[in-house]
Amino acid sequence: MTRSVAPPKSNNYNVDFSKQFLVFGIGFVITLFELALAQWSFLFSSAPMISLCYFYILGLLRPKLLSFITVISLALLFELMGGDMLGVRVTAFYVVALMLKKRIVQSENNDFIAHWANFSLVCLAVVIFRLLMFMMIYFTQPNLSVIAFQIGISILVFPIFFVVISVILSLTGSPIREDA
């Protein structure tokens, strides 16, 4: 009587710790770069939201690598180091990550222009949420031209990030939608 041993079940919902740690490390560098950009006088203290681009593209291309702990910790790091309102960026980024996980924002059949338009709407929603929270906390209206500049520059940076991250993922030898 031969007994066949069933292969161990692989859990497709978990990703190796090393991949998530790498995603966190790259996000940490991007967050520090975004904080450094905010110090440049050229950007009028309204740096592009590169970390939002990173989280959105990661949720689009590799949704299994998008960890809520990474999103929350990096948004909290930005708030603490950048002097932002505590909890506002964390909440906004958490909602975006939740929408990406639940596939509310995009469809897999969309082309790049549709993804860019969806990101533009997400970026606008995050900035409007932050603006409303600022106005509720401080009872004043900030300079709207600076906010519009931040939205515009973030939307313009998205295609560059999309191409760079797509190329990096293709150079690693794995298909882009492997984890989906």
JSON list of C-alpha atoms in Angstrom, two decimals:
[
{"chain": "A", "resi": 1, "resn": "MET", "atom": "CA", "xyz": [0.00, 0.00, 0.00]},
{"chain": "A", "resi": 2, "resn": "THR", "atom": "CA", "xyz": [1.59, 3.18, -1.15]},
{"chain": "A", "resi": 3, "resn": "ARG", "atom": "CA", "xyz": [0.65, 6.40, 0.38]},
{"chain": "A", "resi": 4, "resn": "SER", "atom": "CA", "xyz": [0.93, 9.53, -1.67]},
{"chain": "A", "resi": 5, "resn": "VAL", "atom": "CA", "xyz": [2.01, 12.61, 0.12]},
{"chain": "A", "resi": 6, "resn": "ALA", "atom": "CA", "xyz": [0.05, 15.67, -0.80]},
{"chain": "A", "resi": 7, "resn": "PRO", "atom": "CA", "xyz": [2.16, 18.68, -1.64]},
{"chain": "A", "resi": 8, "resn": "PRO", "atom": "CA", "xyz": [2.01, 21.38, 1.01]},
{"chain": "A", "resi": 9, "resn": "LYS", "atom": "CA", "xyz": [-0.56, 24.02, 0.30]},
{"chain": "A", "resi": 10, "resn": "SER", "atom": "CA", "xyz": [0.95, 27.34, -0.53]},
{"chain": "A", "resi": 11, "resn": "ASN", "atom": "CA", "xyz": [-0.84, 30.33, 0.82]},
{"chain": "A", "resi": 12, "resn": "ASN", "atom": "CA", "xyz": [-1.14, 32.81, -2.03]},
{"chain": "A", "resi": 13, "resn": "TYR", "atom": "CA", "xyz": [-2.25, 35.57, 0.31]},
{"chain": "A", "resi": 14, "resn": "ASN", "atom": "CA", "xyz": [1.06, 35.85, 2.10]},
{"chain": "A", "resi": 15, "resn": "VAL", "atom": "CA", "xyz": [4.18, 37.32, 0.60]},
{"chain": "A", "resi": 16, "resn": "ASP", "atom": "CA", "xyz": [7.68, 36.64, 1.83]},
{"chain": "A", "resi": 17, "resn": "PHE", "atom": "CA", "xyz": [8.86, 38.95, 4.56]},
{"chain": "A", "resi": 18, "resn": "SER", "atom": "CA", "xyz": [11.89, 39.87, 2.48]},
{"chain": "A", "resi": 19, "resn": "LYS", "atom": "CA", "xyz": [9.74, 41.25, -0.35]},
{"chain": "A", "resi": 20, "resn": "GLN", "atom": "CA", "xyz": [7.64, 43.30, 2.04]},
{"chain": "A", "resi": 21, "resn": "PHE", "atom": "CA", "xyz": [10.77, 44.55, 3.78]},
{"chain": "A", "resi": 22, "resn": "LEU", "atom": "CA", "xyz": [12.18, 45.60, 0.40]},
{"chain": "A", "resi": 23, "resn": "VAL", "atom": "CA", "xyz": [8.93, 47.41, -0.43]},
{"chain": "A", "resi": 24, "resn": "PHE", "atom": "CA", "xyz": [9.13, 49.17, 2.95]},
{"chain": "A", "resi": 25, "resn": "GLY", "atom": "CA", "xyz": [12.77, 50.10, 2.36]},
{"chain": "A", "resi": 26, "resn": "ILE", "atom": "CA", "xyz": [12.04, 51.58, -1.05]},
{"chain": "A", "resi": 27, "resn": "GLY", "atom": "CA", "xyz": [9.05, 53.41, 0.41]},
{"chain": "A", "resi": 28, "resn": "PHE", "atom": "CA", "xyz": [11.24, 54.75, 3.21]},
{"chain": "A", "resi": 29, "resn": "VAL", "atom": "CA", "xyz": [13.74, 56.16, 0.71]},
{"chain": "A", "resi": 30, "resn": "ILE", "atom": "CA", "xyz": [10.91, 57.66, -1.36]},
{"chain": "A", "resi": 31, "resn": "THR", "atom": "CA", "xyz": [9.40, 59.25, 1.76]},
{"chain": "A", "resi": 32, "resn": "LEU", "atom": "CA", "xyz": [12.74, 60.77, 2.72]},
{"chain": "A", "resi": 33, "resn": "PHE", "atom": "CA", "xyz": [13.19, 62.03, -0.84]},
{"chain": "A", "resi": 34, "resn": "GLU", "atom": "CA", "xyz": [9.73, 63.60, -0.74]},
{"chain": "A", "resi": 35, "resn": "LEU", "atom": "CA", "xyz": [10.61, 65.30, 2.55]},
{"chain": "A", "resi": 36, "resn": "ALA", "atom": "CA", "xyz": [13.83, 66.60, 0.99]},
{"chain": "A", "resi": 37, "resn": "LEU", "atom": "CA", "xyz": [11.94, 67.95, -2.02]},
{"chain": "A", "resi": 38, "resn": "ALA", "atom": "CA", "xyz": [9.63, 69.86, 0.33]},
{"chain": "A", "resi": 39, "resn": "GLN", "atom": "CA", "xyz": [12.65, 71.85, 1.53]},
{"chain": "A", "resi": 40, "resn": "TRP", "atom": "CA", "xyz": [13.46, 73.22, -1.91]},
{"chain": "A", "resi": 41, "resn": "SER", "atom": "CA", "xyz": [12.31, 76.78, -2.46]},
{"chain": "A", "resi": 42, "resn": "PHE", "atom": "CA", "xyz": [11.62, 75.92, -6.11]},
{"chain": "A", "resi": 43, "resn": "LEU", "atom": "CA", "xyz": [8.67, 73.75, -5.07]},
{"chain": "A", "resi": 44, "resn": "PHE", "atom": "CA", "xyz": [7.23, 76.40, -2.73]},
{"chain": "A", "resi": 45, "resn": "SER", "atom": "CA", "xyz": [7.05, 73.82, 0.11]},
{"chain": "A", "resi": 46, "resn": "SER", "atom": "CA", "xyz": [4.51, 71.77, -1.83]},
{"chain": "A", "resi": 47, "resn": "ALA", "atom": "CA", "xyz": [6.46, 68.75, -2.99]},
{"chain": "A", "resi": 48, "resn": "PRO", "atom": "CA", "xyz": [4.80, 66.22, -5.26]},
{"chain": "A", "resi": 49, "resn": "MET", "atom": "CA", "xyz": [3.19, 63.33, -3.44]},
{"chain": "A", "resi": 50, "resn": "ILE", "atom": "CA", "xyz": [5.69, 60.76, -4.63]},
{"chain": "A", "resi": 51, "resn": "SER", "atom": "CA", "xyz": [4.77, 58.34, -1.86]},
{"chain": "A", "resi": 52, "resn": "LEU", "atom": "CA", "xyz": [1.16, 58.36, -3.04]},
{"chain": "A", "resi": 53, "resn": "CYS", "atom": "CA", "xyz": [2.42, 57.59, -6.56]},
{"chain": "A", "resi": 54, "resn": "TYR", "atom": "CA", "xyz": [4.48, 54.73, -5.16]},
{"chain": "A", "resi": 55, "resn": "PHE", "atom": "CA", "xyz": [1.61, 53.22, -3.18]},
{"chain": "A", "resi": 56, "resn": "TYR", "atom": "CA", "xyz": [-0.82, 53.59, -6.06]},
{"chain": "A", "resi": 57, "resn": "ILE", "atom": "CA", "xyz": [1.49, 52.00, -8.63]},
{"chain": "A", "resi": 58, "resn": "LEU", "atom": "CA", "xyz": [2.43, 49.23, -6.23]},
{"chain": "A", "resi": 59, "resn": "GLY", "atom": "CA", "xyz": [-1.24, 48.52, -5.57]},
{"chain": "A", "resi": 60, "resn": "LEU", "atom": "CA", "xyz": [-1.87, 48.58, -9.30]},
{"chain": "A", "resi": 61, "resn": "LEU", "atom": "CA", "xyz": [1.01, 46.36, -10.42]},
{"chain": "A", "resi": 62, "resn": "ARG", "atom": "CA", "xyz": [1.63, 44.18, -7.36]},
{"chain": "A", "resi": 63, "resn": "PRO", "atom": "CA", "xyz": [-1.36, 44.31, -5.01]},
{"chain": "A", "resi": 64, "resn": "LYS", "atom": "CA", "xyz": [-0.04, 41.50, -2.78]},
{"chain": "A", "resi": 65, "resn": "LEU", "atom": "CA", "xyz": [3.01, 43.59, -1.88]},
{"chain": "A", "resi": 66, "resn": "LEU", "atom": "CA", "xyz": [0.92, 46.53, -0.68]},
{"chain": "A", "resi": 67, "resn": "SER", "atom": "CA", "xyz": [0.86, 46.05, 3.08]},
{"chain": "A", "resi": 68, "resn": "PHE", "atom": "CA", "xyz": [-1.33, 48.22, 5.27]},
{"chain": "A", "resi": 69, "resn": "ILE", "atom": "CA", "xyz": [1.42, 48.33, 7.90]},
{"chain": "A", "resi": 70, "resn": "THR", "atom": "CA", "xyz": [3.84, 49.75, 5.32]},
{"chain": "A", "resi": 71, "resn": "VAL", "atom": "CA", "xyz": [1.35, 52.37, 4.17]},
{"chain": "A", "resi": 72, "resn": "ILE", "atom": "CA", "xyz": [0.48, 53.47, 7.71]},
{"chain": "A", "resi": 73, "resn": "SER", "atom": "CA", "xyz": [4.04, 53.51, 9.02]},
{"chain": "A", "resi": 74, "resn": "LEU", "atom": "CA", "xyz": [5.44, 55.46, 6.07]},
{"chain": "A", "resi": 75, "resn": "ALA", "atom": "CA", "xyz": [2.59, 57.98, 6.14]},
{"chain": "A", "resi": 76, "resn": "LEU", "atom": "CA", "xyz": [3.10, 58.40, 9.90]},
{"chain": "A", "resi": 77, "resn": "LEU", "atom": "CA", "xyz": [6.84, 58.82, 9.35]},
{"chain": "A", "resi": 78, "resn": "PHE", "atom": "CA", "xyz": [6.14, 61.62, 6.86]},
{"chain": "A", "resi": 79, "resn": "GLU", "atom": "CA", "xyz": [3.76, 63.31, 9.28]},
{"chain": "A", "resi": 80, "resn": "LEU", "atom": "CA", "xyz": [6.22, 63.17, 12.16]},
{"chain": "A", "resi": 81, "resn": "MET", "atom": "CA", "xyz": [9.28, 64.27, 10.19]},
{"chain": "A", "resi": 82, "resn": "GLY", "atom": "CA", "xyz": [7.49, 66.75, 7.93]},
{"chain": "A", "resi": 83, "resn": "GLY", "atom": "CA", "xyz": [5.45, 68.52, 10.57]},
{"chain": "A", "resi": 84, "resn": "ASP", "atom": "CA", "xyz": [2.16, 67.53, 8.95]},
{"chain": "A", "resi": 85, "resn": "MET", "atom": "CA", "xyz": [-1.15, 67.21, 10.81]},
{"chain": "A", "resi": 86, "resn": "LEU", "atom": "CA", "xyz": [-1.07, 63.91, 12.69]},
{"chain": "A", "resi": 87, "resn": "GLY", "atom": "CA", "xyz": [-3.43, 61.29, 11.38]},
{"chain": "A", "resi": 88, "resn": "VAL", "atom": "CA", "xyz": [-4.63, 63.08, 8.25]},
{"chain": "A", "resi": 89, "resn": "ARG", "atom": "CA", "xyz": [-2.12, 61.65, 5.79]},
{"chain": "A", "resi": 90, "resn": "VAL", "atom": "CA", "xyz": [-2.31, 58.25, 7.48]},
{"chain": "A", "resi": 91, "resn": "THR", "atom": "CA", "xyz": [-6.08, 58.19, 7.11]},
{"chain": "A", "resi": 92, "resn": "ALA", "atom": "CA", "xyz": [-6.04, 59.33, 3.50]},
{"chain": "A", "resi": 93, "resn": "PHE", "atom": "CA", "xyz": [-3.34, 56.85, 2.45]},
{"chain": "A", "resi": 94, "resn": "TYR", "atom": "CA", "xyz": [-5.07, 54.03, 4.35]},
{"chain": "A", "resi": 95, "resn": "VAL", "atom": "CA", "xyz": [-8.33, 54.70, 2.50]},
{"chain": "A", "resi": 96, "resn": "VAL", "atom": "CA", "xyz": [-6.46, 54.74, -0.83]},
{"chain": "A", "resi": 97, "resn": "ALA", "atom": "CA", "xyz": [-4.73, 51.44, 0.02]},
{"chain": "A", "resi": 98, "resn": "LEU", "atom": "CA", "xyz": [-8.07, 49.95, 1.06]},
{"chain": "A", "resi": 99, "resn": "MET", "atom": "CA", "xyz": [-9.65, 51.06, -2.22]},
{"chain": "A", "resi": 100, "resn": "LEU", "atom": "CA", "xyz": [-6.76, 49.53, -4.16]},
{"chain": "A", "resi": 101, "resn": "LYS", "atom": "CA", "xyz": [-7.06, 46.24, -2.26]},
{"chain": "A", "resi": 102, "resn": "LYS", "atom": "CA", "xyz": [-10.80, 46.07, -2.89]},
{"chain": "A", "resi": 103, "resn": "ARG", "atom": "CA", "xyz": [-10.34, 47.05, -6.55]},
{"chain": "A", "resi": 104, "resn": "ILE", "atom": "CA", "xyz": [-12.67, 50.02, -6.27]},
{"chain": "A", "resi": 105, "resn": "VAL", "atom": "CA", "xyz": [-10.34, 52.47, -8.00]},
{"chain": "A", "resi": 106, "resn": "GLN", "atom": "CA", "xyz": [-9.28, 50.65, -11.14]},
{"chain": "A", "resi": 107, "resn": "SER", "atom": "CA", "xyz": [-10.09, 47.75, -13.39]},
{"chain": "A", "resi": 108, "resn": "GLU", "atom": "CA", "xyz": [-7.52, 45.35, -14.78]},
{"chain": "A", "resi": 109, "resn": "ASN", "atom": "CA", "xyz": [-8.69, 46.00, -18.34]},
{"chain": "A", "resi": 110, "resn": "ASN", "atom": "CA", "xyz": [-7.95, 49.72, -18.27]},
{"chain": "A", "resi": 111, "resn": "ASP", "atom": "CA", "xyz": [-5.13, 51.19, -20.29]},
{"chain": "A", "resi": 112, "resn": "PHE", "atom": "CA", "xyz": [-2.51, 53.59, -18.99]},
{"chain": "A", "resi": 113, "resn": "ILE", "atom": "CA", "xyz": [-4.60, 56.71, -19.63]},
{"chain": "A", "resi": 114, "resn": "ALA", "atom": "CA", "xyz": [-7.41, 55.27, -17.50]},
{"chain": "A", "resi": 115, "resn": "HIS", "atom": "CA", "xyz": [-4.95, 54.48, -14.69]},
{"chain": "A", "resi": 116, "resn": "TRP", "atom": "CA", "xyz": [-3.55, 58.00, -14.93]},
{"chain": "A", "resi": 117, "resn": "ALA", "atom": "CA", "xyz": [-7.05, 59.48, -14.78]},
{"chain": "A", "resi": 118, "resn": "ASN", "atom": "CA", "xyz": [-7.89, 57.29, -11.76]},
{"chain": "A", "resi": 119, "resn": "PHE", "atom": "CA", "xyz": [-4.70, 58.39, -10.05]},
{"chain": "A", "resi": 120, "resn": "SER", "atom": "CA", "xyz": [-5.58, 62.01, -10.77]},
{"chain": "A", "resi": 121, "resn": "LEU", "atom": "CA", "xyz": [-8.94, 61.54, -9.08]},
{"chain": "A", "resi": 122, "resn": "VAL", "atom": "CA", "xyz": [-7.33, 59.78, -6.12]},
{"chain": "A", "resi": 123, "resn": "CYS", "atom": "CA", "xyz": [-4.72, 62.55, -5.79]},
{"chain": "A", "resi": 124, "resn": "LEU", "atom": "CA", "xyz": [-7.42, 65.20, -5.93]},
{"chain": "A", "resi": 125, "resn": "ALA", "atom": "CA", "xyz": [-9.49, 63.36, -3.33]},
{"chain": "A", "resi": 126, "resn": "VAL", "atom": "CA", "xyz": [-6.51, 63.04, -0.96]},
{"chain": "A", "resi": 127, "resn": "VAL", "atom": "CA", "xyz": [-5.68, 66.73, -1.27]},
{"chain": "A", "resi": 128, "resn": "ILE", "atom": "CA", "xyz": [-9.30, 67.79, -0.79]},
{"chain": "A", "resi": 129, "resn": "PHE", "atom": "CA", "xyz": [-9.53, 65.58, 2.31]},
{"chain": "A", "resi": 130, "resn": "ARG", "atom": "CA", "xyz": [-6.34, 67.11, 3.71]},
{"chain": "A", "resi": 131, "resn": "LEU", "atom": "CA", "xyz": [-7.62, 70.61, 2.86]},
{"chain": "A", "resi": 132, "resn": "LEU", "atom": "CA", "xyz": [-10.93, 70.01, 4.62]},
{"chain": "A", "resi": 133, "resn": "MET", "atom": "CA", "xyz": [-9.19, 68.63, 7.70]},
{"chain": "A", "resi": 134, "resn": "PHE", "atom": "CA", "xyz": [-6.83, 71.62, 7.74]},
{"chain": "A", "resi": 135, "resn": "MET", "atom": "CA", "xyz": [-9.75, 74.05, 7.52]},
{"chain": "A", "resi": 136, "resn": "MET", "atom": "CA", "xyz": [-11.63, 72.22, 10.30]},
{"chain": "A", "resi": 137, "resn": "ILE", "atom": "CA", "xyz": [-8.62, 72.20, 12.63]},
{"chain": "A", "resi": 138, "resn": "TYR", "atom": "CA", "xyz": [-7.19, 75.69, 12.04]},
{"chain": "A", "resi": 139, "resn": "PHE", "atom": "CA", "xyz": [-10.31, 77.61, 10.88]},
{"chain": "A", "resi": 140, "resn": "THR", "atom": "CA", "xyz": [-8.40, 79.19, 8.02]},
{"chain": "A", "resi": 141, "resn": "GLN", "atom": "CA", "xyz": [-7.88, 78.59, 4.33]},
{"chain": "A", "resi": 142, "resn": "PRO", "atom": "CA", "xyz": [-4.37, 77.87, 3.05]},
{"chain": "A", "resi": 143, "resn": "ASN", "atom": "CA", "xyz": [-2.95, 79.22, -0.18]},
{"chain": "A", "resi": 144, "resn": "LEU", "atom": "CA", "xyz": [-4.89, 77.36, -2.88]},
{"chain": "A", "resi": 145, "resn": "SER", "atom": "CA", "xyz": [-2.33, 78.05, -5.61]},
{"chain": "A", "resi": 146, "resn": "VAL", "atom": "CA", "xyz": [0.27, 76.05, -3.68]},
{"chain": "A", "resi": 147, "resn": "ILE", "atom": "CA", "xyz": [-2.20, 73.19, -3.30]},
{"chain": "A", "resi": 148, "resn": "ALA", "atom": "CA", "xyz": [-3.07, 73.29, -7.00]},
{"chain": "A", "resi": 149, "resn": "PHE", "atom": "CA", "xyz": [0.65, 73.23, -7.81]},
{"chain": "A", "resi": 150, "resn": "GLN", "atom": "CA", "xyz": [1.10, 70.15, -5.62]},
{"chain": "A", "resi": 151, "resn": "ILE", "atom": "CA", "xyz": [-1.78, 68.35, -7.34]},
{"chain": "A", "resi": 152, "resn": "GLY", "atom": "CA", "xyz": [-0.46, 69.24, -10.79]},
{"chain": "A", "resi": 153, "resn": "ILE", "atom": "CA", "xyz": [3.12, 68.23, -10.13]},
{"chain": "A", "resi": 154, "resn": "SER", "atom": "CA", "xyz": [1.99, 64.95, -8.51]},
{"chain": "A", "resi": 155, "resn": "ILE", "atom": "CA", "xyz": [-0.12, 64.11, -11.55]},
{"chain": "A", "resi": 156, "resn": "LEU", "atom": "CA", "xyz": [2.81, 64.90, -13.86]},
{"chain": "A", "resi": 157, "resn": "VAL", "atom": "CA", "xyz": [5.21, 62.72, -11.85]},
{"chain": "A", "resi": 158, "resn": "PHE", "atom": "CA", "xyz": [2.91, 59.67, -12.03]},
{"chain": "A", "resi": 159, "resn": "PRO", "atom": "CA", "xyz": [3.83, 58.54, -15.59]},
{"chain": "A", "resi": 160, "resn": "ILE", "atom": "CA", "xyz": [7.54, 58.76, -14.81]},
{"chain": "A", "resi": 161, "resn": "PHE", "atom": "CA", "xyz": [7.11, 56.62, -11.71]},
{"chain": "A", "resi": 162, "resn": "PHE", "atom": "CA", "xyz": [4.87, 54.18, -13.58]},
{"chain": "A", "resi": 163, "resn": "VAL", "atom": "CA", "xyz": [7.46, 53.60, -16.29]},
{"chain": "A", "resi": 164, "resn": "VAL", "atom": "CA", "xyz": [10.37, 53.33, -13.85]},
{"chain": "A", "resi": 165, "resn": "ILE", "atom": "CA", "xyz": [8.63, 50.84, -11.57]},
{"chain": "A", "resi": 166, "resn": "SER", "atom": "CA", "xyz": [7.33, 48.82, -14.54]},
{"chain": "A", "resi": 167, "resn": "VAL", "atom": "CA", "xyz": [10.85, 48.59, -15.94]},
{"chain": "A", "resi": 168, "resn": "ILE", "atom": "CA", "xyz": [12.26, 47.56, -12.56]},
{"chain": "A", "resi": 169, "resn": "LEU", "atom": "CA", "xyz": [9.62, 44.87, -12.19]},
{"chain": "A", "resi": 170, "resn": "SER", "atom": "CA", "xyz": [10.25, 43.59, -15.70]},
{"chain": "A", "resi": 171, "resn": "LEU", "atom": "CA", "xyz": [14.03, 43.52, -15.11]},
{"chain": "A", "resi": 172, "resn": "THR", "atom": "CA", "xyz": [13.55, 41.28, -12.10]},
{"chain": "A", "resi": 173, "resn": "GLY", "atom": "CA", "xyz": [12.27, 38.66, -14.51]},
{"chain": "A", "resi": 174, "resn": "SER", "atom": "CA", "xyz": [8.78, 38.32, -13.13]},
{"chain": "A", "resi": 175, "resn": "PRO", "atom": "CA", "xyz": [5.57, 39.30, -14.89]},
{"chain": "A", "resi": 176, "resn": "ILE", "atom": "CA", "xyz": [3.92, 42.46, -13.69]},
{"chain": "A", "resi": 177, "resn": "ARG", "atom": "CA", "xyz": [0.54, 40.92, -12.81]},
{"chain": "A", "resi": 178, "resn": "GLU", "atom": "CA", "xyz": [2.00, 37.76, -11.23]},
{"chain": "A", "resi": 179, "resn": "ASP", "atom": "CA", "xyz": [0.64, 38.45, -7.77]},
{"chain": "A", "resi": 180, "resn": "ALA", "atom": "CA", "xyz": [-2.84, 39.48, -8.81]}
]
